[in-house]
C-alpha positions as a LaTeX table, in Angstrom:
\begin{tabular}{lrrr}
\hline
Residue & $x$ (\AA) & $y$ (\AA) & $z$ (\AA) \\
\hline
Met1 & 88.49 & 414.38 & 165.98 \\
Ala2 & 89.71 & 414.66 & 169.59 \\
Lys3 & 93.38 & 414.08 & 170.35 \\
Gln4 & 92.51 & 411.22 & 172.70 \\
Glu5 & 90.59 & 409.48 & 169.93 \\
Leu6 & 93.57 & 409.88 & 167.59 \\
Asp7 & 95.74 & 408.24 & 170.24 \\
Phe8 & 93.57 & 405.13 & 170.16 \\
Ile9 & 93.67 & 404.99 & 166.34 \\
Leu10 & 97.05 & 406.23 & 165.10 \\
Val11 & 99.28 & 404.89 & 167.89 \\
Pro12 & 98.22 & 401.22 & 167.43 \\
Ile13 & 98.52 & 401.63 & 163.64 \\
Gly14 & 102.05 & 403.00 & 163.96 \\
Leu15 & 103.12 & 400.29 & 166.39 \\
Ala16 & 101.54 & 397.61 & 164.19 \\
Ala17 & 103.55 & 398.91 & 161.22 \\
Met18 & 106.82 & 398.71 & 163.18 \\
Val19 & 106.10 & 395.29 & 164.68 \\
Gly20 & 104.77 & 393.91 & 161.40 \\
Tyr21 & 107.86 & 395.06 & 159.52 \\
His22 & 110.20 & 393.41 & 162.00 \\
Leu23 & 108.22 & 390.16 & 161.90 \\
Trp24 & 108.49 & 390.20 & 158.11 \\
Leu25 & 112.23 & 390.94 & 158.39 \\
Leu26 & 112.64 & 387.99 & 160.75 \\
Leu27 & 110.99 & 385.68 & 158.23 \\
Cys28 & 113.29 & 387.00 & 155.51 \\
Ile29 & 116.36 & 386.40 & 157.69 \\
Leu30 & 115.26 & 382.84 & 158.45 \\
His31 & 114.18 & 381.83 & 154.95 \\
Arg32 & 116.03 & 384.20 & 152.58 \\
Pro33 & 119.13 & 385.34 & 154.50 \\
Thr34 & 121.04 & 386.36 & 151.37 \\
Arg35 & 118.42 & 389.03 & 150.73 \\
Thr36 & 119.04 & 390.77 & 154.06 \\
Val37 & 122.05 & 392.64 & 155.42 \\
Ile38 & 121.79 & 390.79 & 158.73 \\
Gly39 & 121.80 & 387.39 & 157.01 \\
Ile40 & 124.71 & 388.24 & 154.71 \\
Asn41 & 126.74 & 389.60 & 157.62 \\
Ala42 & 126.05 & 386.44 & 159.63 \\
Ile43 & 127.32 & 384.25 & 156.80 \\
Asn44 & 130.48 & 386.33 & 156.44 \\
Arg45 & 131.11 & 386.37 & 160.19 \\
Arg46 & 131.00 & 382.58 & 160.20 \\
Ile47 & 133.54 & 382.46 & 157.37 \\
Trp48 & 135.71 & 384.99 & 159.21 \\
Val49 & 135.70 & 382.92 & 162.41 \\
Cys50 & 136.72 & 379.81 & 160.47 \\
Ala51 & 139.57 & 381.75 & 158.84 \\
Met52 & 140.77 & 383.14 & 162.18 \\
Met53 & 140.76 & 379.72 & 163.86 \\
Glu54 & 142.75 & 378.06 & 161.09 \\
Asp55 & 145.92 & 379.73 & 162.40 \\
Pro56 & 145.32 & 381.35 & 165.82 \\
Leu57 & 149.02 & 382.15 & 166.31 \\
Lys58 & 148.98 & 384.29 & 163.17 \\
Asn59 & 145.45 & 385.68 & 163.37 \\
Gly60 & 144.90 & 385.78 & 167.13 \\
Val61 & 145.69 & 389.47 & 167.61 \\
Leu62 & 143.50 & 390.49 & 164.68 \\
Ala63 & 140.61 & 388.39 & 165.97 \\
Val64 & 140.81 & 389.76 & 169.52 \\
Gln65 & 141.14 & 393.36 & 168.30 \\
Thr66 & 138.11 & 392.96 & 166.07 \\
Leu67 & 136.01 & 391.48 & 168.87 \\
Arg68 & 137.24 & 394.18 & 171.25 \\
Asn69 & 136.01 & 396.83 & 168.83 \\
Asn70 & 132.62 & 395.12 & 168.86 \\
Ile71 & 132.66 & 395.05 & 172.66 \\
Met72 & 133.43 & 398.78 & 172.73 \\
Ala73 & 130.53 & 399.49 & 170.36 \\
Ser74 & 128.13 & 397.47 & 172.52 \\
Thr75 & 129.46 & 399.10 & 175.69 \\
Leu76 & 128.92 & 402.56 & 174.20 \\
Met77 & 125.35 & 401.70 & 173.29 \\
Ala78 & 124.68 & 400.21 & 176.73 \\
Ser79 & 126.15 & 403.25 & 178.52 \\
Thr80 & 124.12 & 405.64 & 176.38 \\
Ala81 & 120.93 & 403.66 & 176.94 \\
Ile82 & 121.27 & 403.52 & 180.73 \\
Met83 & 122.16 & 407.23 & 180.85 \\
Leu84 & 119.06 & 408.14 & 178.85 \\
Ser85 & 117.00 & 405.80 & 181.05 \\
Ser86 & 118.17 & 407.72 & 184.11 \\
Leu87 & 117.28 & 411.01 & 182.43 \\
Val88 & 113.79 & 409.80 & 181.57 \\
Ala89 & 113.32 & 408.51 & 185.13 \\
Val90 & 114.25 & 411.95 & 186.46 \\
Leu91 & 111.73 & 413.58 & 184.14 \\
Met92 & 109.04 & 411.14 & 185.28 \\
Thr93 & 109.64 & 411.84 & 188.96 \\
Gly94 & 110.23 & 415.57 & 188.59 \\
Gly95 & 113.80 & 415.35 & 189.87 \\
Gly96 & 112.74 & 414.96 & 193.50 \\
Ser97 & 110.83 & 418.25 & 193.52 \\
Gly98 & 107.64 & 416.52 & 194.60 \\
Thr99 & 105.82 & 417.29 & 191.36 \\
Ser100 & 106.16 & 415.18 & 188.27 \\
Ala101 & 107.48 & 417.04 & 185.25 \\
Ala102 & 105.05 & 415.09 & 183.13 \\
Ala103 & 102.08 & 416.07 & 185.27 \\
Ser104 & 102.94 & 419.78 & 185.16 \\
Thr105 & 101.72 & 420.26 & 181.59 \\
Ser106 & 99.06 & 417.59 & 180.93 \\
Pro107 & 97.21 & 414.68 & 182.51 \\
Thr108 & 99.42 & 412.47 & 184.64 \\
Val109 & 98.35 & 409.09 & 183.26 \\
Ser110 & 98.82 & 410.00 & 179.60 \\
His111 & 102.31 & 411.42 & 180.00 \\
Ser112 & 103.35 & 408.73 & 182.45 \\
Val113 & 102.53 & 406.06 & 179.86 \\
Lys114 & 104.53 & 407.90 & 177.21 \\
Phe115 & 107.57 & 408.41 & 179.42 \\
Phe116 & 107.37 & 404.81 & 180.60 \\
Ala117 & 107.34 & 403.61 & 176.98 \\
Ile118 & 110.52 & 405.60 & 176.30 \\
Leu119 & 112.09 & 404.28 & 179.50 \\
Leu120 & 111.20 & 400.70 & 178.55 \\
Cys121 & 112.88 & 401.09 & 175.14 \\
Phe122 & 116.13 & 402.32 & 176.68 \\
Leu123 & 116.16 & 399.69 & 179.44 \\
Leu124 & 115.59 & 396.97 & 176.85 \\
Ala125 & 118.40 & 398.41 & 174.72 \\
Phe126 & 120.70 & 398.35 & 177.76 \\
Leu127 & 119.94 & 394.71 & 178.58 \\
Leu128 & 120.33 & 393.58 & 174.97 \\
Asn129 & 123.69 & 395.31 & 174.59 \\
Ile130 & 124.89 & 393.77 & 177.85 \\
Gln131 & 124.10 & 390.35 & 176.39 \\
Ser132 & 126.02 & 391.35 & 173.27 \\
Val133 & 129.08 & 392.18 & 175.39 \\
Arg134 & 128.70 & 388.81 & 177.12 \\
Tyr135 & 128.83 & 386.80 & 173.90 \\
Tyr136 & 131.66 & 388.85 & 172.42 \\
Ser137 & 133.67 & 388.37 & 175.62 \\
His138 & 133.23 & 384.60 & 175.43 \\
Ala139 & 134.13 & 384.57 & 171.74 \\
Ser140 & 137.33 & 386.58 & 172.29 \\
Thr141 & 138.70 & 383.69 & 174.35 \\
Leu142 & 137.27 & 380.80 & 172.37 \\
Ile143 & 138.48 & 382.08 & 169.01 \\
Asn144 & 142.14 & 381.74 & 170.05 \\
Val145 & 141.89 & 378.09 & 171.11 \\
Pro146 & 143.72 & 375.97 & 168.48 \\
Val147 & 141.32 & 373.67 & 166.66 \\
Arg148 & 143.77 & 370.77 & 166.87 \\
Phe149 & 143.34 & 370.70 & 170.66 \\
His150 & 139.58 & 370.17 & 170.42 \\
Trp151 & 138.23 & 366.66 & 170.66 \\
Gln152 & 135.48 & 367.81 & 168.29 \\
Arg153 & 137.43 & 369.71 & 165.68 \\
Arg154 & 134.55 & 370.28 & 163.30 \\
Gly155 & 132.13 & 371.60 & 165.90 \\
Ala156 & 134.50 & 374.06 & 167.60 \\
Pro157 & 134.54 & 376.75 & 164.86 \\
Glu158 & 130.77 & 376.42 & 164.49 \\
Tyr159 & 130.29 & 377.04 & 168.22 \\
Val160 & 132.53 & 380.12 & 168.17 \\
Ala161 & 130.81 & 381.43 & 165.03 \\
Ala162 & 127.44 & 380.99 & 166.74 \\
Ala163 & 128.69 & 382.98 & 169.76 \\
Val164 & 129.93 & 385.82 & 167.54 \\
Asn165 & 126.67 & 385.86 & 165.59 \\
Arg166 & 124.61 & 385.89 & 168.79 \\
Gly167 & 126.60 & 388.88 & 170.00 \\
Ser168 & 125.83 & 390.66 & 166.75 \\
Tyr169 & 122.15 & 389.70 & 166.92 \\
Phe170 & 121.81 & 391.13 & 170.43 \\
Trp171 & 123.59 & 394.30 & 169.31 \\
Ser172 & 121.16 & 394.65 & 166.40 \\
Leu173 & 118.19 & 394.10 & 168.73 \\
Gly174 & 119.54 & 396.76 & 171.10 \\
Leu175 & 119.82 & 399.15 & 168.18 \\
Arg176 & 116.23 & 398.36 & 167.18 \\
Ala177 & 115.08 & 399.14 & 170.73 \\
Cys178 & 116.71 & 402.56 & 170.37 \\
Tyr179 & 114.92 & 403.02 & 167.05 \\
Phe180 & 111.62 & 402.33 & 168.79 \\
Ser181 & 112.34 & 405.17 & 171.23 \\
Phe182 & 112.06 & 407.78 & 168.46 \\
Pro183 & 108.32 & 407.36 & 167.81 \\
Met184 & 107.77 & 406.96 & 171.56 \\
Phe185 & 109.45 & 410.33 & 172.11 \\
Leu186 & 107.44 & 412.02 & 169.35 \\
Trp187 & 104.30 & 410.59 & 170.94 \\
Ile188 & 104.71 & 413.29 & 173.60 \\
Phe189 & 103.89 & 415.87 & 170.92 \\
Gly190 & 100.86 & 413.96 & 169.68 \\
Pro191 & 99.76 & 410.79 & 167.89 \\
Ile192 & 100.25 & 412.24 & 164.39 \\
Pro193 & 104.04 & 412.81 & 164.77 \\
Met194 & 104.35 & 409.39 & 166.39 \\
Ala195 & 102.53 & 407.54 & 163.60 \\
Ser196 & 104.40 & 409.52 & 160.93 \\
Cys197 & 107.72 & 408.61 & 162.53 \\
Cys198 & 106.76 & 404.92 & 162.56 \\
Phe199 & 106.03 & 404.88 & 158.83 \\
Ile200 & 109.17 & 406.86 & 158.00 \\
Leu201 & 111.26 & 404.45 & 160.10 \\
Val202 & 109.76 & 401.44 & 158.32 \\
Val203 & 110.72 & 402.89 & 154.92 \\
Val204 & 114.24 & 403.84 & 156.05 \\
Leu205 & 114.85 & 400.50 & 157.76 \\
Tyr206 & 113.69 & 398.62 & 154.68 \\
Tyr207 & 116.43 & 400.24 & 152.59 \\
Leu208 & 118.98 & 399.65 & 155.36 \\
Asp209 & 118.04 & 396.01 & 155.98 \\
Met210 & 117.55 & 394.66 & 152.47 \\
Tyr211 & 120.26 & 393.94 & 149.88 \\
Ala212 & 119.20 & 392.52 & 146.53 \\
Glu213 & 122.58 & 392.47 & 144.75 \\
Trp214 & 124.05 & 389.44 & 146.52 \\
Val215 & 124.45 & 386.88 & 143.73 \\
Asp216 & 122.97 & 383.47 & 144.47 \\
Gly217 & 125.67 & 381.04 & 143.43 \\
Glu218 & 127.54 & 378.30 & 145.18 \\
Asp219 & 127.88 & 380.39 & 148.35 \\
Gly220 & 124.49 & 382.08 & 148.14 \\
Gly221 & 122.63 & 378.79 & 147.83 \\
Glu222 & 124.07 & 377.63 & 151.13 \\
Gly223 & 123.06 & 380.80 & 152.91 \\
Asp224 & 120.16 & 379.22 & 154.77 \\
Glu225 & 122.38 & 376.47 & 156.12 \\
Met226 & 125.27 & 378.74 & 157.01 \\
Leu227 & 123.18 & 381.21 & 158.96 \\
Gly228 & 123.10 & 381.09 & 162.75 \\
Glu229 & 123.88 & 378.10 & 164.86 \\
Ala230 & 123.15 & 375.40 & 162.32 \\
Gly231 & 125.94 & 376.66 & 160.15 \\
Gly232 & 125.90 & 374.37 & 157.10 \\
Glu233 & 129.09 & 372.54 & 156.21 \\
Pro234 & 131.87 & 372.34 & 158.79 \\
Cys235 & 134.72 & 374.79 & 158.48 \\
\hline
\end{tabular}
C-alpha cells in the first residue's frame, strides 16, 4: 500500500483515538470526578483554598508561594512552547534562505501540513498556559482577602477556588497540546510511527489520568458537587 494511502487511513485513526480518549476523559471528569486524577485534584484544591482563606494572616505567605510556583510552571511551559513554535516556523520557511527546509526533501504540501500541525500544537499550548498564568495571578490576590470583609462570605472562597481550578485546567490543556505534538512530529517519518505514537499515548495517559483507589465515602460522594465552579457546600 502506498505511503499516501496510509496517510489517509492511519492518520485519521490515530487522531480519532486521541480525540476519542479525551472526550471520554472529559465525561469521566464531569460525571465521575473521583475516578480521575484531574477531578480529585480539583476537589482537593477547593478544600485547600477554603483552608487558606480561613486565616489569611497565618496562611497568606504559603498560599502566595504555592500559587507563584504554579505561575512559574505555567510560564516555563509557555516559554518552551513559543520557543519551539519559533523553531518550527524557521524550519517551515527555511530560515530565510529562500528554500523551505520542508520542501528540500519531499513534496511541499505534505510537509507543510505536518509542520503546520506541530506549530499549531505549540501555539495552542502557549495560549493555554498564558490563560493559566492569568487565573493564577488573579487568585494570588483574591486568596489573601479576608472572608469577613466580603459582603458574600460564602461565595468568596468558591469564586477563588474556581479561579485556581481554572488555572489548573488551562495548564492541563496546555500540557495535552504538547502531548499532541509528539505524534505530529513522528508524522514526518510516516503514518505508521504517528499512529503507533497515538495508541501508545492513549495507553500511557489512561494510567496517568485514572485513579481507582479513591474511597467513595462522605467526601467522595460529594465529588460531583465539589468539582469546578459549582463547588457543592459552602466552605
